mmCIF file of C-alpha atoms and ligand atoms in Angstrom:
data_model
loop_
_atom_site.group_PDB
_atom_site.id
_atom_site.type_symbol
_atom_site.label_atom_id
_atom_site.label_comp_id
_atom_site.label_asym_id
_atom_site.label_seq_id
_atom_site.Cartn_x
_atom_site.Cartn_y
_atom_site.Cartn_z
ATOM 1 C CA MET A 1 -26.741 -53.267 -55.047
ATOM 2 C CA PRO A 2 -23.116 -54.047 -56.158
ATOM 3 C CA ALA A 3 -20.834 -55.021 -53.268
ATOM 4 C CA LEU A 4 -17.704 -53.590 -54.508
ATOM 5 C CA ARG A 5 -15.474 -51.152 -52.810
ATOM 6 C CA GLY A 6 -13.370 -48.882 -54.882
ATOM 7 C CA ARG A 7 -9.655 -48.862 -53.849
ATOM 8 C CA GLY A 8 -8.291 -45.761 -52.424
ATOM 9 C CA ALA A 9 -11.682 -44.027 -52.069
ATOM 10 C CA SER A 10 -11.571 -40.942 -49.809
ATOM 11 C CA THR A 11 -13.819 -40.953 -46.822
ATOM 12 C CA SER A 12 -15.228 -37.634 -47.224
ATOM 13 C CA THR A 13 -16.240 -35.281 -49.963
ATOM 14 C CA GLY A 14 -16.714 -31.569 -50.230
ATOM 15 C CA PRO A 15 -20.311 -30.289 -49.907
ATOM 16 C CA GLY A 16 -20.581 -29.488 -53.360
ATOM 17 C CA ASP A 17 -21.083 -33.224 -54.176
ATOM 18 C CA ARG A 18 -23.938 -33.511 -51.736
ATOM 19 C CA PRO A 19 -27.498 -32.684 -51.695
ATOM 20 C CA ASP A 20 -28.648 -30.080 -49.182
ATOM 21 C CA HIS A 21 -29.968 -32.686 -46.600
ATOM 22 C CA PRO A 22 -29.404 -32.242 -43.045
ATOM 23 C CA GLY A 23 -29.134 -35.920 -42.395
ATOM 24 C CA LEU A 24 -26.449 -38.564 -42.945
ATOM 25 C CA VAL A 25 -27.184 -39.595 -46.435
ATOM 26 C CA ASP A 26 -25.059 -41.222 -49.086
ATOM 27 C CA ARG A 27 -24.758 -41.644 -52.744
ATOM 28 C CA PHE A 28 -27.008 -44.840 -52.919
ATOM 29 C CA GLY A 29 -30.002 -43.274 -51.136
ATOM 30 C CA ARG A 30 -29.390 -44.753 -47.610
ATOM 31 C CA VAL A 31 -29.660 -42.478 -44.555
ATOM 32 C CA ALA A 32 -27.777 -43.402 -41.321
ATOM 33 C CA THR A 33 -29.930 -43.040 -38.283
ATOM 34 C CA ASP A 34 -28.194 -45.797 -36.059
ATOM 35 C CA LEU A 35 -24.995 -44.598 -34.292
ATOM 36 C CA ARG A 36 -22.477 -47.118 -32.957
ATOM 37 C CA VAL A 37 -20.287 -45.615 -30.121
ATOM 38 C CA SER A 38 -17.351 -47.350 -29.193
ATOM 39 C CA LEU A 39 -16.411 -46.331 -25.559
ATOM 40 C CA THR A 40 -13.004 -48.066 -25.306
ATOM 41 C CA ASP A 41 -11.065 -50.545 -27.396
ATOM 42 C CA ARG A 42 -9.936 -52.306 -24.091
ATOM 43 C CA CYS A 43 -11.605 -55.704 -23.055
ATOM 44 C CA ASN A 44 -11.489 -58.037 -20.165
ATOM 45 C CA LEU A 45 -11.986 -61.034 -22.208
ATOM 46 C CA ARG A 46 -9.798 -62.392 -25.075
ATOM 47 C CA CYS A 47 -12.176 -64.175 -27.366
ATOM 48 C CA SER A 48 -9.770 -66.212 -29.647
ATOM 49 C CA TYR A 49 -11.437 -64.833 -32.886
ATOM 50 C CA CYS A 50 -11.270 -61.095 -31.661
ATOM 51 C CA MET A 51 -7.987 -60.715 -29.771
ATOM 52 C CA PRO A 52 -4.827 -62.383 -28.944
ATOM 53 C CA ALA A 53 -4.377 -63.867 -25.349
ATOM 54 C CA GLU A 54 -1.900 -61.089 -24.569
ATOM 55 C CA GLY A 55 -4.123 -58.280 -25.560
ATOM 56 C CA LEU A 56 -3.470 -55.313 -28.003
ATOM 57 C CA ASP A 57 -1.625 -52.155 -27.869
ATOM 58 C CA TRP A 58 -4.350 -50.100 -26.244
ATOM 59 C CA LEU A 59 -4.962 -46.656 -27.534
ATOM 60 C CA PRO A 60 -3.291 -43.999 -25.361
ATOM 61 C CA ASP A 61 -5.476 -42.219 -23.008
ATOM 62 C CA GLU A 62 -4.819 -38.971 -24.642
ATOM 63 C CA ARG A 63 -6.349 -40.014 -27.798
ATOM 64 C CA LEU A 64 -9.472 -41.388 -26.356
ATOM 65 C CA LEU A 65 -12.536 -38.998 -26.172
ATOM 66 C CA THR A 66 -13.442 -37.658 -22.891
ATOM 67 C CA ASP A 67 -16.957 -38.259 -21.795
ATOM 68 C CA ALA A 68 -17.883 -34.673 -22.446
ATOM 69 C CA GLU A 69 -16.530 -34.978 -25.965
ATOM 70 C CA ILE A 70 -18.483 -38.097 -26.460
ATOM 71 C CA VAL A 71 -21.673 -36.605 -25.307
ATOM 72 C CA ARG A 72 -21.026 -33.606 -27.603
ATOM 73 C CA LEU A 73 -20.631 -35.773 -30.687
ATOM 74 C CA ILE A 74 -23.798 -37.671 -29.758
ATOM 75 C CA THR A 75 -25.778 -34.445 -29.358
ATOM 76 C CA VAL A 76 -24.454 -33.310 -32.693
ATOM 77 C CA ALA A 77 -25.604 -36.633 -34.222
ATOM 78 C CA VAL A 78 -29.037 -36.556 -32.578
ATOM 79 C CA GLN A 79 -29.880 -32.956 -32.738
ATOM 80 C CA GLN A 80 -28.471 -32.074 -36.253
ATOM 81 C CA LEU A 81 -27.845 -35.381 -38.013
ATOM 82 C CA GLY A 82 -31.034 -37.263 -37.628
ATOM 83 C CA VAL A 83 -29.636 -40.199 -35.544
ATOM 84 C CA GLU A 84 -32.319 -41.833 -33.863
ATOM 85 C CA GLU A 85 -30.701 -44.714 -32.007
ATOM 86 C CA VAL A 86 -27.448 -45.020 -30.248
ATOM 87 C CA ARG A 87 -25.592 -48.258 -29.329
ATOM 88 C CA PHE A 88 -22.722 -48.215 -26.758
ATOM 89 C CA THR A 89 -20.019 -50.872 -27.735
ATOM 90 C CA GLY A 90 -16.346 -51.479 -27.451
ATOM 91 C CA GLY A 91 -14.015 -53.068 -26.539
ATOM 92 C CA GLU A 92 -15.941 -53.746 -23.657
ATOM 93 C CA PRO A 93 -18.260 -50.561 -22.788
ATOM 94 C CA LEU A 94 -18.731 -51.738 -19.242
ATOM 95 C CA LEU A 95 -14.904 -50.987 -18.600
ATOM 96 C CA ARG A 96 -15.872 -47.129 -19.302
ATOM 97 C CA ARG A 97 -16.428 -45.555 -15.873
ATOM 98 C CA GLY A 98 -18.471 -42.766 -17.282
ATOM 99 C CA LEU A 99 -20.983 -45.052 -19.129
ATOM 100 C CA GLU A 100 -23.857 -44.272 -16.865
ATOM 101 C CA GLY A 101 -23.273 -40.524 -17.213
ATOM 102 C CA ILE A 102 -23.015 -40.782 -21.024
ATOM 103 C CA LEU A 103 -26.171 -42.749 -21.176
ATOM 104 C CA ALA A 104 -28.276 -40.156 -19.155
ATOM 105 C CA ALA A 105 -26.930 -37.494 -21.223
ATOM 106 C CA THR A 106 -27.873 -39.169 -24.353
ATOM 107 C CA THR A 107 -31.377 -40.165 -23.062
ATOM 108 C CA ALA A 108 -31.897 -36.328 -22.035
ATOM 109 C CA LEU A 109 -31.609 -35.406 -25.807
ATOM 110 C CA ARG A 110 -34.450 -35.425 -28.258
ATOM 111 C CA THR A 111 -34.506 -36.301 -31.758
ATOM 112 C CA ALA A 112 -35.961 -33.800 -34.387
ATOM 113 C CA SER A 113 -39.364 -35.478 -33.881
ATOM 114 C CA GLY A 114 -39.167 -34.890 -30.149
ATOM 115 C CA ARG A 115 -38.492 -38.473 -29.200
ATOM 116 C CA VAL A 116 -36.019 -39.887 -26.662
ATOM 117 C CA PRO A 117 -32.963 -41.695 -28.826
ATOM 118 C CA GLU A 118 -33.208 -45.296 -28.459
ATOM 119 C CA THR A 119 -30.139 -46.672 -26.531
ATOM 120 C CA ALA A 120 -28.575 -50.173 -26.601
ATOM 121 C CA LEU A 121 -25.596 -51.762 -25.264
ATOM 122 C CA THR A 122 -23.359 -54.568 -26.563
ATOM 123 C CA THR A 123 -21.521 -56.121 -23.634
ATOM 124 C CA ASN A 124 -19.691 -59.331 -22.509
ATOM 125 C CA GLY A 125 -21.650 -59.109 -19.313
ATOM 126 C CA LEU A 126 -18.846 -58.917 -16.942
ATOM 127 C CA GLY A 127 -19.788 -56.753 -13.964
ATOM 128 C CA LEU A 128 -23.109 -56.298 -15.444
ATOM 129 C CA GLU A 129 -24.819 -58.167 -12.329
ATOM 130 C CA ARG A 130 -24.118 -55.031 -10.290
ATOM 131 C CA ARG A 131 -24.607 -52.327 -12.942
ATOM 132 C CA ALA A 132 -27.948 -53.532 -14.536
ATOM 133 C CA ALA A 133 -30.187 -51.569 -12.351
ATOM 134 C CA GLY A 134 -28.038 -48.557 -12.774
ATOM 135 C CA LEU A 135 -27.943 -48.748 -16.368
ATOM 136 C CA LYS A 136 -31.671 -49.015 -16.460
ATOM 137 C CA ALA A 137 -32.034 -46.067 -14.323
ATOM 138 C CA ALA A 138 -29.621 -44.082 -16.571
ATOM 139 C CA GLY A 139 -32.143 -44.762 -19.461
ATOM 140 C CA LEU A 140 -30.788 -47.778 -21.195
ATOM 141 C CA HIS A 141 -33.392 -49.408 -23.221
ATOM 142 C CA ARG A 142 -31.928 -52.760 -24.520
ATOM 143 C CA ILE A 143 -28.923 -54.915 -24.070
ATOM 144 C CA ASN A 144 -27.094 -57.662 -26.028
ATOM 145 C CA VAL A 145 -24.865 -59.877 -24.052
ATOM 146 C CA SER A 146 -22.219 -62.049 -25.868
ATOM 147 C CA LEU A 147 -21.929 -65.801 -24.855
ATOM 148 C CA ASP A 148 -20.369 -68.211 -27.168
ATOM 149 C CA SER A 149 -20.792 -71.515 -25.162
ATOM 150 C CA LEU A 150 -22.933 -72.974 -22.392
ATOM 151 C CA ASP A 151 -19.963 -75.057 -21.053
ATOM 152 C CA ARG A 152 -17.940 -73.291 -18.523
ATOM 153 C CA ALA A 153 -14.611 -74.919 -19.528
ATOM 154 C CA ARG A 154 -15.221 -74.335 -23.095
ATOM 155 C CA PHE A 155 -16.119 -70.489 -22.417
ATOM 156 C CA ALA A 156 -13.033 -70.231 -20.624
ATOM 157 C CA ARG A 157 -11.087 -71.674 -23.443
ATOM 158 C CA ILE A 158 -12.442 -69.410 -25.963
ATOM 159 C CA THR A 159 -12.385 -66.317 -23.943
ATOM 160 C CA HIS A 160 -9.138 -67.008 -22.012
ATOM 161 C CA ARG A 161 -10.939 -66.126 -18.845
ATOM 162 C CA ASP A 162 -12.950 -68.278 -16.164
ATOM 163 C CA ARG A 163 -15.750 -65.878 -16.211
ATOM 164 C CA TRP A 164 -18.800 -67.708 -17.400
ATOM 165 C CA ASP A 165 -20.785 -67.345 -14.256
ATOM 166 C CA ASP A 166 -20.435 -63.623 -14.395
ATOM 167 C CA VAL A 167 -21.980 -63.564 -17.763
ATOM 168 C CA ILE A 168 -24.830 -65.694 -16.727
ATOM 169 C CA ALA A 169 -25.507 -63.491 -13.747
ATOM 170 C CA GLY A 170 -25.105 -60.501 -15.654
ATOM 171 C CA MET A 171 -27.837 -61.792 -18.218
ATOM 172 C CA ALA A 172 -30.255 -62.486 -15.402
ATOM 173 C CA ALA A 173 -29.716 -59.044 -13.750
ATOM 174 C CA ALA A 174 -30.350 -57.350 -17.073
ATOM 175 C CA ALA A 175 -33.655 -59.171 -17.398
ATOM 176 C CA ALA A 176 -34.638 -58.510 -13.787
ATOM 177 C CA ALA A 177 -33.754 -54.766 -14.381
ATOM 178 C CA GLY A 178 -36.137 -54.622 -17.363
ATOM 179 C CA LEU A 179 -33.367 -54.466 -20.119
ATOM 180 C CA THR A 180 -35.507 -56.437 -22.538
ATOM 181 C CA PRO A 181 -35.310 -58.221 -24.639
ATOM 182 C CA VAL A 182 -31.933 -59.396 -23.703
ATOM 183 C CA LYS A 183 -30.151 -60.697 -26.830
ATOM 184 C CA LEU A 184 -27.642 -63.224 -26.613
ATOM 185 C CA ASN A 185 -24.879 -62.973 -29.240
ATOM 186 C CA ALA A 186 -22.999 -65.960 -30.063
ATOM 187 C CA VAL A 187 -20.125 -66.634 -32.723
ATOM 188 C CA LEU A 188 -19.860 -70.274 -33.711
ATOM 189 C CA ILE A 189 -16.263 -71.384 -34.524
ATOM 190 C CA ARG A 190 -15.640 -74.479 -36.411
ATOM 191 C CA GLY A 191 -14.439 -77.581 -34.282
ATOM 192 C CA VAL A 192 -14.689 -75.312 -31.118
ATOM 193 C CA ASN A 193 -18.343 -74.475 -30.447
ATOM 194 C CA ASP A 194 -20.309 -75.259 -33.628
ATOM 195 C CA ASP A 195 -22.241 -78.136 -31.965
ATOM 196 C CA GLU A 196 -23.815 -75.469 -29.713
ATOM 197 C CA ALA A 197 -26.383 -73.851 -31.920
ATOM 198 C CA VAL A 198 -29.436 -75.917 -30.742
ATOM 199 C CA PRO A 199 -28.506 -75.923 -27.041
ATOM 200 C CA LEU A 200 -27.925 -72.095 -27.196
ATOM 201 C CA VAL A 201 -31.304 -71.396 -28.794
ATOM 202 C CA ARG A 202 -32.965 -73.841 -26.251
ATOM 203 C CA TRP A 203 -31.120 -72.367 -23.324
ATOM 204 C CA ALA A 204 -31.692 -68.833 -24.249
ATOM 205 C CA LEU A 205 -35.546 -69.143 -25.188
ATOM 206 C CA GLU A 206 -36.334 -71.093 -21.879
ATOM 207 C CA ARG A 207 -35.073 -67.944 -20.145
ATOM 208 C CA GLY A 208 -36.970 -65.516 -22.415
ATOM 209 C CA TYR A 209 -33.714 -64.141 -24.141
ATOM 210 C CA GLN A 210 -33.427 -63.867 -27.775
ATOM 211 C CA PRO A 211 -30.492 -65.834 -29.277
ATOM 212 C CA ARG A 212 -28.588 -64.486 -32.285
ATOM 213 C CA PHE A 213 -25.618 -65.906 -34.029
ATOM 214 C CA ILE A 214 -23.271 -63.742 -35.936
ATOM 215 C CA GLU A 215 -21.350 -64.906 -38.756
ATOM 216 C CA GLN A 216 -17.530 -64.519 -38.173
ATOM 217 C CA MET A 217 -16.084 -61.631 -40.066
ATOM 218 C CA PRO A 218 -12.758 -60.825 -41.304
ATOM 219 C CA LEU A 219 -12.033 -58.174 -38.567
ATOM 220 C CA ASP A 220 -9.516 -60.248 -36.222
ATOM 221 C CA PRO A 221 -6.221 -58.552 -35.499
ATOM 222 C CA GLN A 222 -4.410 -61.759 -36.515
ATOM 223 C CA GLY A 223 -5.692 -61.718 -40.045
ATOM 224 C CA ALA A 224 -6.380 -65.364 -39.491
ATOM 225 C CA TRP A 225 -10.104 -65.206 -40.805
ATOM 226 C CA ASP A 226 -10.781 -67.870 -43.322
ATOM 227 C CA ARG A 227 -14.193 -68.086 -45.374
ATOM 228 C CA ASP A 228 -13.881 -71.857 -45.533
ATOM 229 C CA SER A 229 -13.697 -72.294 -41.868
ATOM 230 C CA MET A 230 -16.363 -69.843 -40.977
ATOM 231 C CA ILE A 231 -19.872 -71.352 -39.754
ATOM 232 C CA THR A 232 -22.316 -69.951 -42.372
ATOM 233 C CA ALA A 233 -25.712 -68.859 -41.801
ATOM 234 C CA ALA A 234 -26.910 -71.757 -43.766
ATOM 235 C CA GLU A 235 -25.209 -74.269 -41.546
ATOM 236 C CA ILE A 236 -26.676 -72.685 -38.611
ATOM 237 C CA LEU A 237 -30.111 -72.853 -40.150
ATOM 238 C CA ALA A 238 -29.455 -76.643 -41.053
ATOM 239 C CA SER A 239 -28.482 -77.449 -37.526
ATOM 240 C CA LEU A 240 -31.479 -75.539 -36.013
ATOM 241 C CA SER A 241 -33.933 -76.959 -38.536
ATOM 242 C CA ALA A 242 -33.110 -80.437 -37.333
ATOM 243 C CA ALA A 243 -34.486 -79.674 -33.982
ATOM 244 C CA PHE A 244 -36.948 -76.933 -34.421
ATOM 245 C CA THR A 245 -39.469 -75.673 -36.894
ATOM 246 C CA LEU A 246 -38.221 -72.338 -38.123
ATOM 247 C CA THR A 247 -40.644 -69.862 -39.714
ATOM 248 C CA PRO A 248 -39.150 -66.627 -41.167
ATOM 249 C CA THR A 249 -40.356 -63.440 -39.819
ATOM 250 C CA HIS A 250 -38.413 -61.589 -42.499
ATOM 251 C CA PRO A 251 -38.361 -59.893 -44.804
ATOM 252 C CA ALA A 252 -41.625 -58.055 -43.590
ATOM 253 C CA THR A 253 -39.906 -56.963 -40.168
ATOM 254 C CA ARG A 254 -36.172 -57.098 -41.049
ATOM 255 C CA GLY A 255 -35.944 -53.387 -42.555
ATOM 256 C CA ALA A 256 -32.236 -52.069 -41.515
ATOM 257 C CA ALA A 257 -32.094 -54.657 -38.734
ATOM 258 C CA PRO A 258 -28.813 -56.803 -39.292
ATOM 259 C CA ALA A 259 -30.426 -60.053 -38.221
ATOM 260 C CA GLU A 260 -32.666 -62.107 -40.122
ATOM 261 C CA THR A 261 -35.147 -63.654 -37.635
ATOM 262 C CA TRP A 262 -37.188 -66.839 -37.418
ATOM 263 C CA LEU A 263 -39.940 -68.003 -35.117
ATOM 264 C CA VAL A 264 -38.810 -71.094 -33.282
ATOM 265 C CA GLN A 265 -41.144 -73.815 -32.429
ATOM 266 C CA ASP A 266 -40.524 -77.556 -31.122
ATOM 267 C CA SER A 267 -40.375 -79.603 -34.240
ATOM 268 C CA GLY A 268 -41.674 -82.514 -32.218
ATOM 269 C CA THR A 269 -38.398 -84.366 -32.526
ATOM 270 C CA PRO A 270 -36.624 -85.741 -29.517
ATOM 271 C CA GLY A 271 -34.447 -82.957 -28.053
ATOM 272 C CA GLY A 272 -36.497 -80.363 -29.890
ATOM 273 C CA THR A 273 -38.965 -79.461 -26.948
ATOM 274 C CA LEU A 274 -38.610 -76.163 -25.475
ATOM 275 C CA SER A 275 -39.115 -76.815 -21.845
ATOM 276 C CA GLY A 276 -41.849 -74.600 -20.453
ATOM 277 C CA THR A 277 -43.548 -74.277 -23.660
ATOM 278 C CA PRO A 278 -45.949 -77.146 -24.581
ATOM 279 C CA SER A 279 -45.035 -78.953 -28.059
ATOM 280 C CA GLY A 280 -46.026 -76.675 -30.918
ATOM 281 C CA THR A 281 -46.006 -73.582 -29.195
ATOM 282 C CA PRO A 282 -43.820 -70.737 -30.320
ATOM 283 C CA GLY A 283 -40.802 -70.466 -28.198
ATOM 284 C CA GLY A 284 -39.587 -67.179 -29.395
ATOM 285 C CA THR A 285 -37.231 -65.914 -32.127
ATOM 286 C CA VAL A 286 -33.788 -66.716 -33.179
ATOM 287 C CA GLY A 287 -31.899 -64.218 -35.170
ATOM 288 C CA ILE A 288 -28.690 -64.735 -37.669
ATOM 289 C CA VAL A 289 -26.381 -61.896 -38.626
ATOM 290 C CA ALA A 290 -25.128 -63.199 -41.818
ATOM 291 C CA SER A 291 -22.866 -60.192 -42.750
ATOM 292 C CA VAL A 292 -20.626 -62.320 -44.888
ATOM 293 C CA THR A 293 -22.971 -64.805 -46.844
ATOM 294 C CA ARG A 294 -26.149 -62.648 -46.865
ATOM 295 C CA PRO A 295 -24.895 -58.882 -46.654
ATOM 296 C CA PHE A 296 -27.515 -56.502 -45.917
ATOM 297 C CA CYS A 297 -25.493 -53.238 -46.952
ATOM 298 C CA GLY A 298 -28.167 -52.112 -49.280
ATOM 299 C CA ASP A 299 -30.179 -51.363 -46.028
ATOM 300 C CA CYS A 300 -27.486 -50.511 -43.830
ATOM 301 C CA ASP A 301 -28.439 -47.539 -41.692
ATOM 302 C CA ARG A 302 -25.421 -47.276 -39.579
ATOM 303 C CA THR A 303 -22.593 -44.791 -38.806
ATOM 304 C CA ARG A 304 -19.649 -45.532 -36.262
ATOM 305 C CA LEU A 305 -17.611 -43.428 -33.946
ATOM 306 C CA THR A 306 -14.550 -44.906 -32.561
ATOM 307 C CA ALA A 307 -13.141 -44.313 -28.864
ATOM 308 C CA ASP A 308 -10.555 -42.028 -30.398
ATOM 309 C CA GLY A 309 -13.122 -39.947 -32.215
ATOM 310 C CA GLN A 310 -12.828 -41.318 -35.643
ATOM 311 C CA ILE A 311 -16.075 -41.555 -37.785
ATOM 312 C CA ARG A 312 -16.385 -44.676 -39.876
ATOM 313 C CA ASN A 313 -19.074 -45.079 -42.653
ATOM 314 C CA CYS A 314 -18.680 -48.938 -42.445
ATOM 315 C CA LEU A 315 -17.393 -51.519 -40.312
ATOM 316 C CA PHE A 316 -15.075 -52.395 -43.091
ATOM 317 C CA ALA A 317 -14.173 -48.927 -44.168
ATOM 318 C CA ARG A 318 -10.396 -48.527 -44.945
ATOM 319 C CA GLY A 319 -10.579 -44.869 -44.060
ATOM 320 C CA GLU A 320 -11.996 -42.593 -41.316
ATOM 321 C CA THR A 321 -12.541 -39.043 -40.553
ATOM 322 C CA ASP A 322 -10.967 -37.413 -37.461
ATOM 323 C CA LEU A 323 -13.446 -35.616 -35.390
ATOM 324 C CA ARG A 324 -11.319 -35.565 -32.358
ATOM 325 C CA GLU A 325 -8.775 -33.344 -33.895
ATOM 326 C CA LEU A 326 -11.663 -31.048 -35.299
ATOM 327 C CA LEU A 327 -13.269 -31.009 -31.924
ATOM 328 C CA ARG A 328 -9.951 -30.119 -30.022
ATOM 329 C CA SER A 329 -9.033 -27.562 -32.570
ATOM 330 C CA GLY A 330 -12.032 -25.588 -31.559
ATOM 331 C CA ALA A 331 -14.594 -26.423 -34.474
ATOM 332 C CA GLY A 332 -18.258 -25.638 -34.003
ATOM 333 C CA ASP A 333 -21.130 -28.066 -33.982
ATOM 334 C CA ASP A 334 -22.022 -27.026 -37.670
ATOM 335 C CA GLU A 335 -18.485 -27.756 -38.850
ATOM 336 C CA ILE A 336 -18.336 -31.056 -37.196
ATOM 337 C CA ALA A 337 -21.893 -32.015 -38.562
ATOM 338 C CA ASP A 338 -20.706 -31.254 -42.003
ATOM 339 C CA ALA A 339 -17.441 -33.443 -41.668
ATOM 340 C CA TRP A 340 -19.734 -36.287 -40.457
ATOM 341 C CA ARG A 341 -22.003 -35.855 -43.398
ATOM 342 C CA GLY A 342 -19.197 -35.850 -46.020
ATOM 343 C CA THR A 343 -17.878 -39.030 -44.612
ATOM 344 C CA MET A 344 -21.180 -40.780 -44.882
ATOM 345 C CA TRP A 345 -21.841 -39.514 -48.365
ATOM 346 C CA ALA A 346 -18.698 -41.103 -49.487
ATOM 347 C CA LYS A 347 -19.948 -44.679 -48.057
ATOM 348 C CA GLU A 348 -19.260 -47.408 -50.417
ATOM 349 C CA ALA A 349 -22.322 -49.473 -51.925
ATOM 350 C CA GLY A 350 -21.168 -52.647 -50.142
ATOM 351 C CA HIS A 351 -18.456 -54.060 -47.717
ATOM 352 C CA GLY A 352 -16.811 -55.752 -50.377
ATOM 353 C CA ILE A 353 -15.778 -58.898 -48.642
ATOM 354 C CA ASP A 354 -16.352 -61.071 -51.874
ATOM 355 C CA ASP A 355 -14.220 -58.643 -53.926
ATOM 356 C CA PRO A 356 -10.873 -60.078 -54.775
ATOM 357 C CA SER A 357 -9.152 -57.103 -53.856
ATOM 358 C CA PHE A 358 -10.764 -56.806 -50.409
ATOM 359 C CA LEU A 359 -8.418 -55.802 -47.700
ATOM 360 C CA GLN A 360 -9.212 -56.065 -43.893
ATOM 361 C CA PRO A 361 -9.487 -52.801 -42.141
ATOM 362 C CA ASP A 362 -6.334 -51.728 -40.266
ATOM 363 C CA ARG A 363 -8.470 -51.595 -36.939
ATOM 364 C CA PRO A 364 -9.572 -54.935 -35.520
ATOM 365 C CA MET A 365 -13.160 -55.202 -34.406
ATOM 366 C CA SER A 366 -12.339 -54.472 -30.855
ATOM 367 C CA ALA A 367 -10.983 -50.950 -31.831
ATOM 368 C CA ILE A 368 -13.800 -50.254 -34.211
ATOM 369 C CA GLY A 369 -16.768 -51.292 -31.947
ATOM 370 C CA GLY A 370 -18.758 -54.271 -33.005
HETATM 371 N N1 SAM B 401 -17.229 -56.575 -25.622
HETATM 372 C C1 SAM B 401 -18.429 -56.477 -25.850
HETATM 373 C C2 SAM B 401 -19.159 -57.925 -26.352
HETATM 374 O O1 SAM B 401 -18.563 -58.886 -26.026
HETATM 375 O O2 SAM B 401 -20.293 -58.034 -26.774
HETATM 376 C C3 SAM B 401 -18.782 -55.616 -27.115
HETATM 377 C C4 SAM B 401 -17.726 -55.690 -28.346
HETATM 378 S S1 SAM B 401 -17.687 -57.173 -29.231
HETATM 379 C C5 SAM B 401 -16.503 -56.600 -30.437
HETATM 380 C C6 SAM B 401 -19.376 -57.135 -29.982
HETATM 381 C C7 SAM B 401 -19.547 -58.404 -30.620
HETATM 382 O O3 SAM B 401 -18.811 -58.673 -31.968
HETATM 383 C C8 SAM B 401 -19.457 -59.768 -29.783
HETATM 384 O O4 SAM B 401 -20.639 -60.556 -29.663
HETATM 385 C C9 SAM B 401 -18.345 -60.525 -30.320
HETATM 386 O O5 SAM B 401 -18.586 -61.959 -30.274
HETATM 387 C C10 SAM B 401 -18.401 -59.983 -31.724
HETATM 388 N N2 SAM B 401 -17.296 -60.479 -32.514
HETATM 389 C C11 SAM B 401 -15.980 -60.062 -32.197
HETATM 390 N N3 SAM B 401 -15.176 -60.185 -33.198
HETATM 391 C C12 SAM B 401 -15.823 -60.802 -34.280
HETATM 392 C C13 SAM B 401 -15.691 -61.196 -35.746
HETATM 393 N N4 SAM B 401 -14.551 -61.169 -36.084
HETATM 394 N N5 SAM B 401 -16.739 -61.478 -36.441
HETATM 395 C C14 SAM B 401 -17.995 -61.552 -35.943
HETATM 396 N N6 SAM B 401 -18.279 -61.155 -34.668
HETATM 397 C C15 SAM B 401 -17.269 -60.836 -33.828
#
C-alpha cells in the first residue's frame, strides 16, 4: 500500500462517497474497530521527547469533553460503529478523576456481537499503585506502563521528575491486581538510554511483564525529531540478538497489532541468561512498534478521539472532525455516527512520514493520545 498522504485532504466526505456500511470503513478496505480515547492532554512527567520541561499550554477546561460526553461517544462507537476495543490514554489518563467511572460505563456496553468491549490503559504509572485494584474492579482488562530506564537518575533526567519508584510500584500493583499482561513501553533515545534494550528486556521478563520498544515518531511539540538520531527497530533487534535468541512470532499473530513480537530465549552468551528461567527456556516475548521504519498502516484498525472531542483517522492526520461541537449543538447519535464514518472514510493509505512533503501534525503526541 502506498505511504503517501495527499496535501490538503479533507477529513470527512459526504455519505454519497461511501458504501452503506455501519462500521468505520475507509477507501482502502480497512475497518476501524480499535478506539483510542485521550482523557486529558496534561501529564505529570515531562519526557524530553514528548513535552518541554515547562509543560505546554493545556487545553482549557471548557473545551474538554465531560465524562458524560466521553461515555456518550464511546457508546456510539461501540453500539453503532463496530468498535470492539477501547484504549484510554493521554496525556496521562490517571490524571482524569472520572477514569474509573468512564471505564465502568464502557464495560457495561455490549458490542454488536454481544461482547464486552476490550479495555486497555496506557499510563506512566504514577498513582497506579493505589488505583490498580479499583481499575480492575471497574472492568479494565489490560495495561501498558511506560518506563524508559532502569536507572533512577537517568529516569529523572529523561522525565524531569524523580518518580521512578512510583512507576515500579505501579507496575507491581497492576500485576497483582490481575491487569495482565502488564506491558512495559520504552522509547530508546540515542546517547541517552540506547544501552538499555537488553537490561529492560531481562528485567521485564523476569517479572512477567512484556517489554515493547516504540520507535520515536515525529510528534514532539519542539519539532526536534530527526530520523538519523532515532533508534530504529533494526538497531534494537541487533542489540537484543547479541544477548538473546529471538524467534519471530509474526506475521502469523500480528494482524492489526502495532508491535511485531519475538520469543526471547537465553542465547547462552554471558549476560544472556534470564534469571528464573533455565538456559534455553522461553523467557517470554518482546515487541517492537516500528511505526517509522516498518509502518503497519495497511493493517491499521484505529480511530482516535482527543480529549477535546476531535476525531482523528490517523496519529499523523493533519485534519480532524469536531464531534464536541456536534454534541453540544444537540446532534443525535445517528448524526454523530455519520460524521465519524465520514472522517474514517477519508483516511489516507499511509502516514506518509517518508513522503518529502510530510508535515508533522499540529498537535503533539500528548494532545492526540499515544
Ligand atoms: N502518559 C501515558 C504514558 O506515559 O504512557 C500515555 C500517553 S504517552 C503519549 C504514550 C506513549 O507514547 C508513551 O509510552 C510514550 O513514551 C510514547 N511517546 C511519546 N512521545 C512519543 C514519540 N514522539 N514517539 C514515540 N513514542 C512516544
